[in-house]
Amino acid sequence: ELDEDRLLAVLLYNLIAFMVMMRVSKDEIRRKVRRMLGRCHIGLSMSQQVNELIDNIANLVN
C-alpha cells in the first residue's frame, strides 16, 4: 500500500509540474490537485508532501 501511495504522490507531483509549465493559474492548480488528492485517499505522509508543494506553489509560478 505504501508503494501505491508513493506512486500516486509522484503522479500528482508530475501533474503539478506539467501544469506549472503550461502556465495554468495557481488557483486552478490548487483546486484540481486538492480535488484529486481527496479522491485518491493516499496516506498521510504522502498527502503531506503533496500539500506542502501546493502551499509553496506561489514560489513556482511567476
PDB file of C-alpha atoms in Angstrom:
ATOM      1  CA  GLU A   1       0.000   0.000   0.000  1.00  0.00           C
ATOM      2  CA  LEU A   2       2.899   2.366   0.693  1.00  0.00           C
ATOM      3  CA  ASP A   3       4.232   1.787  -2.832  1.00  0.00           C
ATOM      4  CA  GLU A   4       0.842   2.678  -4.296  1.00  0.00           C
ATOM      5  CA  ASP A   5       0.659   5.822  -2.171  1.00  0.00           C
ATOM      6  CA  ARG A   6       4.152   6.825  -3.264  1.00  0.00           C
ATOM      7  CA  LEU A   7       3.237   6.254  -6.921  1.00  0.00           C
ATOM      8  CA  LEU A   8       0.119   8.417  -6.618  1.00  0.00           C
ATOM      9  CA  ALA A   9       2.112  11.155  -4.878  1.00  0.00           C
ATOM     10  CA  VAL A  10       4.720  11.121  -7.656  1.00  0.00           C
ATOM     11  CA  LEU A  11       1.974  11.334 -10.267  1.00  0.00           C
ATOM     12  CA  LEU A  12       0.459  14.344  -8.504  1.00  0.00           C
ATOM     13  CA  TYR A  13       3.905  15.966  -8.289  1.00  0.00           C
ATOM     14  CA  ASN A  14       4.343  15.445 -12.039  1.00  0.00           C
ATOM     15  CA  LEU A  15       0.863  16.807 -12.717  1.00  0.00           C
ATOM     16  CA  ILE A  16       1.720  19.952 -10.769  1.00  0.00           C
ATOM     17  CA  ALA A  17       4.987  20.327 -12.688  1.00  0.00           C
ATOM     18  CA  PHE A  18       3.183  19.925 -16.013  1.00  0.00           C
ATOM     19  CA  MET A  19       0.512  22.453 -15.063  1.00  0.00           C
ATOM     20  CA  VAL A  20       3.189  24.956 -13.994  1.00  0.00           C
ATOM     21  CA  MET A  21       4.987  24.521 -17.329  1.00  0.00           C
ATOM     22  CA  MET A  22       1.695  25.078 -19.162  1.00  0.00           C
ATOM     23  CA  ARG A  23       1.221  28.302 -17.163  1.00  0.00           C
ATOM     24  CA  VAL A  24      -2.044  27.234 -15.531  1.00  0.00           C
ATOM     25  CA  SER A  25      -3.122  29.681 -12.837  1.00  0.00           C
ATOM     26  CA  LYS A  26      -2.022  28.761  -9.333  1.00  0.00           C
ATOM     27  CA  ASP A  27      -5.600  28.801  -8.033  1.00  0.00           C
ATOM     28  CA  GLU A  28      -6.640  26.340 -10.731  1.00  0.00           C
ATOM     29  CA  ILE A  29      -3.660  24.089  -9.908  1.00  0.00           C
ATOM     30  CA  ARG A  30      -4.576  24.115  -6.220  1.00  0.00           C
ATOM     31  CA  ARG A  31      -8.210  23.347  -6.945  1.00  0.00           C
ATOM     32  CA  LYS A  32      -7.515  20.466  -9.345  1.00  0.00           C
ATOM     33  CA  VAL A  33      -4.760  18.834  -7.287  1.00  0.00           C
ATOM     34  CA  ARG A  34      -6.634  19.082  -3.973  1.00  0.00           C
ATOM     35  CA  ARG A  35      -9.713  17.554  -5.588  1.00  0.00           C
ATOM     36  CA  MET A  36      -7.654  14.667  -6.964  1.00  0.00           C
ATOM     37  CA  LEU A  37      -5.836  14.305  -3.644  1.00  0.00           C
ATOM     38  CA  GLY A  38      -9.163  13.973  -1.858  1.00  0.00           C
ATOM     39  CA  ARG A  39     -10.437  11.365  -4.277  1.00  0.00           C
ATOM     40  CA  CYS A  40      -7.391   9.097  -4.316  1.00  0.00           C
ATOM     41  CA  HIS A  41      -7.199   8.604  -0.497  1.00  0.00           C
ATOM     42  CA  ILE A  42      -3.417   8.374  -0.254  1.00  0.00           C
ATOM     43  CA  GLY A  43      -1.659   8.000   3.085  1.00  0.00           C
ATOM     44  CA  LEU A  44      -0.984  10.867   5.451  1.00  0.00           C
ATOM     45  CA  SER A  45       2.763  11.153   4.873  1.00  0.00           C
ATOM     46  CA  MET A  46       2.447  11.270   1.090  1.00  0.00           C
ATOM     47  CA  SER A  47      -0.524  13.611   1.334  1.00  0.00           C
ATOM     48  CA  GLN A  48       1.504  15.996   3.497  1.00  0.00           C
ATOM     49  CA  GLN A  49       4.295  16.114   0.919  1.00  0.00           C
ATOM     50  CA  VAL A  50       1.892  16.979  -1.892  1.00  0.00           C
ATOM     51  CA  ASN A  51       0.132  19.575   0.287  1.00  0.00           C
ATOM     52  CA  GLU A  52       3.494  21.152   1.099  1.00  0.00           C
ATOM     53  CA  LEU A  53       4.185  21.505  -2.616  1.00  0.00           C
ATOM     54  CA  ILE A  54       0.731  23.020  -3.167  1.00  0.00           C
ATOM     55  CA  ASP A  55       1.355  25.510  -0.342  1.00  0.00           C
ATOM     56  CA  ASN A  56       4.650  26.551  -1.955  1.00  0.00           C
ATOM     57  CA  ILE A  57       3.255  26.798  -5.464  1.00  0.00           C
ATOM     58  CA  ALA A  58       3.394  30.603  -5.344  1.00  0.00           C
ATOM     59  CA  ASN A  59       7.186  30.283  -5.415  1.00  0.00           C
ATOM     60  CA  LEU A  60       6.997  28.155  -8.569  1.00  0.00           C
ATOM     61  CA  VAL A  61       4.577  30.322 -10.547  1.00  0.00           C
ATOM     62  CA  ASN A  62       5.593  33.846 -11.558  1.00  0.00           C
TER      63      ASN A  62
END
